[in-house]
Short mmCIF file of C-alpha atoms and ligand atoms in Angstrom, two decimals:
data_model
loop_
_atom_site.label_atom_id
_atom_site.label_comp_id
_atom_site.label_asym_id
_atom_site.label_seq_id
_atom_site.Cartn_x
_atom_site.Cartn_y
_atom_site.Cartn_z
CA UNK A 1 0.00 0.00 0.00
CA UNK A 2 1.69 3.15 -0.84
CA UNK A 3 0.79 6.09 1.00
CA UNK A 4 1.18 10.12 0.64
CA UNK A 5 1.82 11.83 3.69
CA UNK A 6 2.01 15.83 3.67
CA UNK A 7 2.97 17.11 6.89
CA UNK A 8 5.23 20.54 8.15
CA UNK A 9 6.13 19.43 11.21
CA UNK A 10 9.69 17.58 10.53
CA UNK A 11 9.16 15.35 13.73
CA UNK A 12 5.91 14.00 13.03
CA UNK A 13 6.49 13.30 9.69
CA UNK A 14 9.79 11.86 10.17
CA UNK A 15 7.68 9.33 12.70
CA UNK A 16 5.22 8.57 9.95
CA UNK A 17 7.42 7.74 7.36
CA UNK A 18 9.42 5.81 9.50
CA UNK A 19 6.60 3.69 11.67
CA UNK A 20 4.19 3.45 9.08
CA UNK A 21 7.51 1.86 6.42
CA UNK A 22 8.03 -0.61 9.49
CA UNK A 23 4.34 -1.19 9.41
CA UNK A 24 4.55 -2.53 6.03
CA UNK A 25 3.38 1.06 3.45
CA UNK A 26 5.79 2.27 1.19
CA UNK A 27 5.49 5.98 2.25
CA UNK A 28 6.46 9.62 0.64
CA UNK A 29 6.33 12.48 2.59
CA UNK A 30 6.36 15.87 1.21
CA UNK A 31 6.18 19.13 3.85
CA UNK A 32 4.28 22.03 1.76
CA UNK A 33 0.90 22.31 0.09
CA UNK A 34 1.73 23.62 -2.75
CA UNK A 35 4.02 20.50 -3.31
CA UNK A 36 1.25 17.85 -2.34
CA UNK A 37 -1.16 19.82 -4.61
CA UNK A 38 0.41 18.09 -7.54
CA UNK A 39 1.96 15.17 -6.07
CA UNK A 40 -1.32 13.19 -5.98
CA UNK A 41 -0.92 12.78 -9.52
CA UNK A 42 2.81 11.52 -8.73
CA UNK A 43 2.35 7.60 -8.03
CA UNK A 44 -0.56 5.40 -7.17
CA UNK A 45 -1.82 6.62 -3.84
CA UNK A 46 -4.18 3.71 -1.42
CA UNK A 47 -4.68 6.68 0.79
CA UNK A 48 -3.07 10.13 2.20
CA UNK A 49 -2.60 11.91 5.58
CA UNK A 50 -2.79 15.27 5.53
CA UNK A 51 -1.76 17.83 8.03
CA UNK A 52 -3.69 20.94 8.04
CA UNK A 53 -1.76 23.91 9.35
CA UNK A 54 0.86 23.96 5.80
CA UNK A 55 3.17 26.76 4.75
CA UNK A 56 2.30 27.46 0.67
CA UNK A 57 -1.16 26.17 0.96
CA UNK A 58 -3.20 25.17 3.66
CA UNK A 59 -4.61 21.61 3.93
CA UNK A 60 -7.97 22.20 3.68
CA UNK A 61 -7.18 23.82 0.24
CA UNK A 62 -5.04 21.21 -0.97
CA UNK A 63 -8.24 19.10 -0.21
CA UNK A 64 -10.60 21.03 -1.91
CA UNK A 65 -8.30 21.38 -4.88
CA UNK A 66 -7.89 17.38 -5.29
CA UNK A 67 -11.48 16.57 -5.04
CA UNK A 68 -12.20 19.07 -7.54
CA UNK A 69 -10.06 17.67 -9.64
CA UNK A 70 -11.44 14.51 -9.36
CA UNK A 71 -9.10 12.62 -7.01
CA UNK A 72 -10.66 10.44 -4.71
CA UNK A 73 -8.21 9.07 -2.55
CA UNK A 74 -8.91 8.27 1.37
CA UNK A 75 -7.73 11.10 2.98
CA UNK A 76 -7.17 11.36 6.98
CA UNK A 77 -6.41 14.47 8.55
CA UNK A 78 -4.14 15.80 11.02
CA UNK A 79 -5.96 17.86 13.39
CA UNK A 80 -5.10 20.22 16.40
CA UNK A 81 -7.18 19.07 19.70
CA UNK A 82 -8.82 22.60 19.77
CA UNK A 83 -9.53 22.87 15.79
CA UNK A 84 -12.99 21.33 15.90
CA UNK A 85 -14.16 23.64 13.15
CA UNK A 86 -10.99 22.54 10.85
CA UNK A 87 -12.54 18.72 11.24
CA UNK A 88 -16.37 19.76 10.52
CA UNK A 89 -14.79 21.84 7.34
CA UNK A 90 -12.36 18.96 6.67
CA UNK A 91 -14.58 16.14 6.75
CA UNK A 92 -17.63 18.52 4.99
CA UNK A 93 -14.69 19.09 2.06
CA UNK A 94 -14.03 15.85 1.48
CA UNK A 95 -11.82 13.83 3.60
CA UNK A 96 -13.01 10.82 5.16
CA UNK A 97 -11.36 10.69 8.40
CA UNK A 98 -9.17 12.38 11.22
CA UNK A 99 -7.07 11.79 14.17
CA UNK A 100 -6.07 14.94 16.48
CA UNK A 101 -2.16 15.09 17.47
CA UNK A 102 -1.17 13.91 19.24
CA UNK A 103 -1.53 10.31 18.12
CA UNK A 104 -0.79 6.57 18.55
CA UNK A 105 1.37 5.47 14.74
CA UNK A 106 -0.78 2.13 15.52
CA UNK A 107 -3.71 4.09 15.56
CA UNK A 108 -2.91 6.00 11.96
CA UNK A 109 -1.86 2.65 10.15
CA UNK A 110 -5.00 1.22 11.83
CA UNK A 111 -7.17 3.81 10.46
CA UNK A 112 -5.75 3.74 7.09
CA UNK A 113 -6.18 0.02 6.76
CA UNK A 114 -10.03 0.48 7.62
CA UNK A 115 -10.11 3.84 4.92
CA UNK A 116 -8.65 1.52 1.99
CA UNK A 117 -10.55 -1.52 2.85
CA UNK A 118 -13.60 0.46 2.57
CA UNK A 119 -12.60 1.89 -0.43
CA UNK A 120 -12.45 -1.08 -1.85
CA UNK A 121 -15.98 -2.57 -0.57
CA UNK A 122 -14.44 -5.15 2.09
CA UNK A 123 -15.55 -5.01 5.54
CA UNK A 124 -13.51 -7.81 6.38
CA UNK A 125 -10.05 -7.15 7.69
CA UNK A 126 -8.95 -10.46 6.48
CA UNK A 127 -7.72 -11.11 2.88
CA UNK A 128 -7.59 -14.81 1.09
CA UNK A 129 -7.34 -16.42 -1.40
CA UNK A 130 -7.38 -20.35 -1.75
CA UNK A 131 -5.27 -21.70 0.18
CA UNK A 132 -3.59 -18.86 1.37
CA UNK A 133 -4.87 -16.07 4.26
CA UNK A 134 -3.34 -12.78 4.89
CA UNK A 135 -3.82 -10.37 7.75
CA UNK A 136 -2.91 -6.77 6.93
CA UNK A 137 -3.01 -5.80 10.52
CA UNK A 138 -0.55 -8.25 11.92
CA UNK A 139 0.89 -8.77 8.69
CA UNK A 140 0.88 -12.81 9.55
CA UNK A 141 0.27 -15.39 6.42
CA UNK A 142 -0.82 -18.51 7.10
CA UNK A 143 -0.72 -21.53 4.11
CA UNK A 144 -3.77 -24.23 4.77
CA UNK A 145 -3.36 -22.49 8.55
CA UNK A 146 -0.08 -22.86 9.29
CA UNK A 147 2.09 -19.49 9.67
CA UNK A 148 4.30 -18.92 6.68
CA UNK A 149 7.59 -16.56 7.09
CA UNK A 150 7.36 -13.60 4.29
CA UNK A 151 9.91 -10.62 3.97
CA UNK A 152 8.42 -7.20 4.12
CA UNK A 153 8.05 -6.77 -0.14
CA UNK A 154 6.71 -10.28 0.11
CA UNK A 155 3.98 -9.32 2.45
CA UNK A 156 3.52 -6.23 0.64
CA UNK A 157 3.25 -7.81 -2.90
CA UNK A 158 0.96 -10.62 -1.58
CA UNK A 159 -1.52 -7.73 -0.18
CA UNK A 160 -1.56 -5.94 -3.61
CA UNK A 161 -2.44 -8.83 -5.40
CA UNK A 162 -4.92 -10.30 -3.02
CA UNK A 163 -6.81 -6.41 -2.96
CA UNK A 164 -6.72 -7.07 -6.77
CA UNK A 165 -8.39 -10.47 -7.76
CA UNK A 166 -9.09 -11.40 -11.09
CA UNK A 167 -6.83 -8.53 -12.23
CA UNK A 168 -3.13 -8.68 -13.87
CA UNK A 169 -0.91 -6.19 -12.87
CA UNK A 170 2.50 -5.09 -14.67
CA UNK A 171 5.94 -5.21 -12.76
CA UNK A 172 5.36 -1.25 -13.24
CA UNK A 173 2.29 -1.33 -11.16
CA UNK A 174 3.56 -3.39 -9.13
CA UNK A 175 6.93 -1.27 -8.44
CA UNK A 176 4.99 1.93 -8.10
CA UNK A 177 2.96 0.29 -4.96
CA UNK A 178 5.65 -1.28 -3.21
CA UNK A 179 8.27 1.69 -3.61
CA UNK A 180 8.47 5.27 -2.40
CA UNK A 181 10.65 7.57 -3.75
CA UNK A 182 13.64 6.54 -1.37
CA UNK A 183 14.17 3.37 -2.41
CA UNK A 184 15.70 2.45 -6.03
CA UNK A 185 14.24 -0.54 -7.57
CA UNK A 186 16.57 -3.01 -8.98
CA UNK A 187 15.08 -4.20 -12.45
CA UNK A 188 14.85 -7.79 -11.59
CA UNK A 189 13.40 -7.40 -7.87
CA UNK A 190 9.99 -8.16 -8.90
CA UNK A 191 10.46 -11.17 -10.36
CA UNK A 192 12.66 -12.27 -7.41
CA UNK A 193 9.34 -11.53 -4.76
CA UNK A 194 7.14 -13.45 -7.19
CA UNK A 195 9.45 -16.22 -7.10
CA UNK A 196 9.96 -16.35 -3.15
CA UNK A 197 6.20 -15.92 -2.98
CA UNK A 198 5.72 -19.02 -5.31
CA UNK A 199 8.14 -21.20 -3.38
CA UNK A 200 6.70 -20.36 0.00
CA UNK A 201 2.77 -20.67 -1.31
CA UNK A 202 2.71 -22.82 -3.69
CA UNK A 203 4.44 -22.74 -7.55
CA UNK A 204 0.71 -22.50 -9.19
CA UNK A 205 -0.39 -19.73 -6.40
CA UNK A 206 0.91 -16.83 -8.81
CA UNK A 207 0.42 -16.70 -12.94
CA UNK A 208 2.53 -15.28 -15.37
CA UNK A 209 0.46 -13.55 -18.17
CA UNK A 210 3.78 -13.20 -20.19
CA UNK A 211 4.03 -9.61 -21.79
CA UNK A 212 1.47 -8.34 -19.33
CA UNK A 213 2.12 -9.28 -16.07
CA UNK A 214 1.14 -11.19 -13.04
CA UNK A 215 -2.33 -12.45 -11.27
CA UNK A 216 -3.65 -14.92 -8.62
CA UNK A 217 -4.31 -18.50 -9.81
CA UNK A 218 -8.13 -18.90 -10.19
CA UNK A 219 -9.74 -20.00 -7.17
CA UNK A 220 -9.61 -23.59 -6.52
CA1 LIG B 301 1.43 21.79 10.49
#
């Protein structure tokens, strides 16, 4: 899941970026408005958090401008504990959900899981396919119910194609959801995660649609 976060305040963003990476989201992190105004358009966004108080153009703004323009990311907001009037206009403008600082990072990633399941029509925090069962929260596998190791870009590439059933995706798809903008991708890396993934669940778990990309096995 790759999320935006625009915040001014070096310390908490630093934090986000840096819990919510552990926490499995490949995250980018940009500190003005005027920046994130465009940025939206920059990479695949699941979801962004979105400070409100932001030198070049405040958040609420930014906001406005992106859902004008017909972006329809989740968006959660950063709020001060006395701005109640910033989360009626926030939420009224368009976002979908807000935490006030200072917060719990378990309670942001928690919140953003819920925001992108919804978007996608799931109520169920659990993901599965076949054989195989994924929890995003605890980011635990399990294989016919028995707990199967995964690295972190395992885990993540195993959530992106189990949120996208029935679809193929490219390796650029693919890259652009698992990376931020810190982290060069080496040209082959994809097709090493596919091939851990199919040696840990299953050789058949994983189809190559050669010249297009990759998909989940039908359902047995
Ligand atoms: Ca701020």
């Amino acid at each position: 899941m790759r999320i935006l976060i625009v915040e001014d305040d070096h310390q908490i963003g630093d934090g986000l970026q840096a819990g919510l990476s552990a926490l499995g989201f490949a995250c980018d992190w940009l500190r003005d408005g005027r920046q994130a105004l465009a940025a939206i358009s920059a990479a695949p966004y699941d979801a962004v958090v979105l400070d409100l108080g932001l030198p070049g153009m405040d958040g609420l703004a930014v906001l406005a401008a992106w859902r004008r323009s017909g972006h329809h990311e989740p968006v959660l907001l950063l709020t001060a504990r006395d701005a109640v009037t910033d989360r009626i206009r926030g939420l009224d403008g368009g976002a979908d959900d807000y935490l006030v600082k200072p917060f719990a990072l378990g309670e942001v990633a928690a919140r953003l899981r819920a925001l992108i399941r919804r978007r996608h029509g799931s109520s169920t925090p659990l993901l599965s396919h076949g054989r195989v069962a994924f929890d995003p929260a605890a980011r635990q596998t399990t294989l016919d119910g028995v707990a199967v190791e995964l690295s972190a870009r395992e885990l993540a590439l195993l959530e992106l194609l189990l949120g996208n059933k029935g679809r193929v995706l490219s390796r650029e798809q693919i890259e652009e959801k698992l990376y931020d903008w810190s982290h060069e991708v080496e040209s082959n890396a994809i097709e090493v995660h596919i091939h851990h993934l199919r040696k840990k669940l299953g050789s058949d778990f994983i189809k190559t649609r050669r010249g297009l990309g990759y998909t989940l096995s039908d359902e047995a």
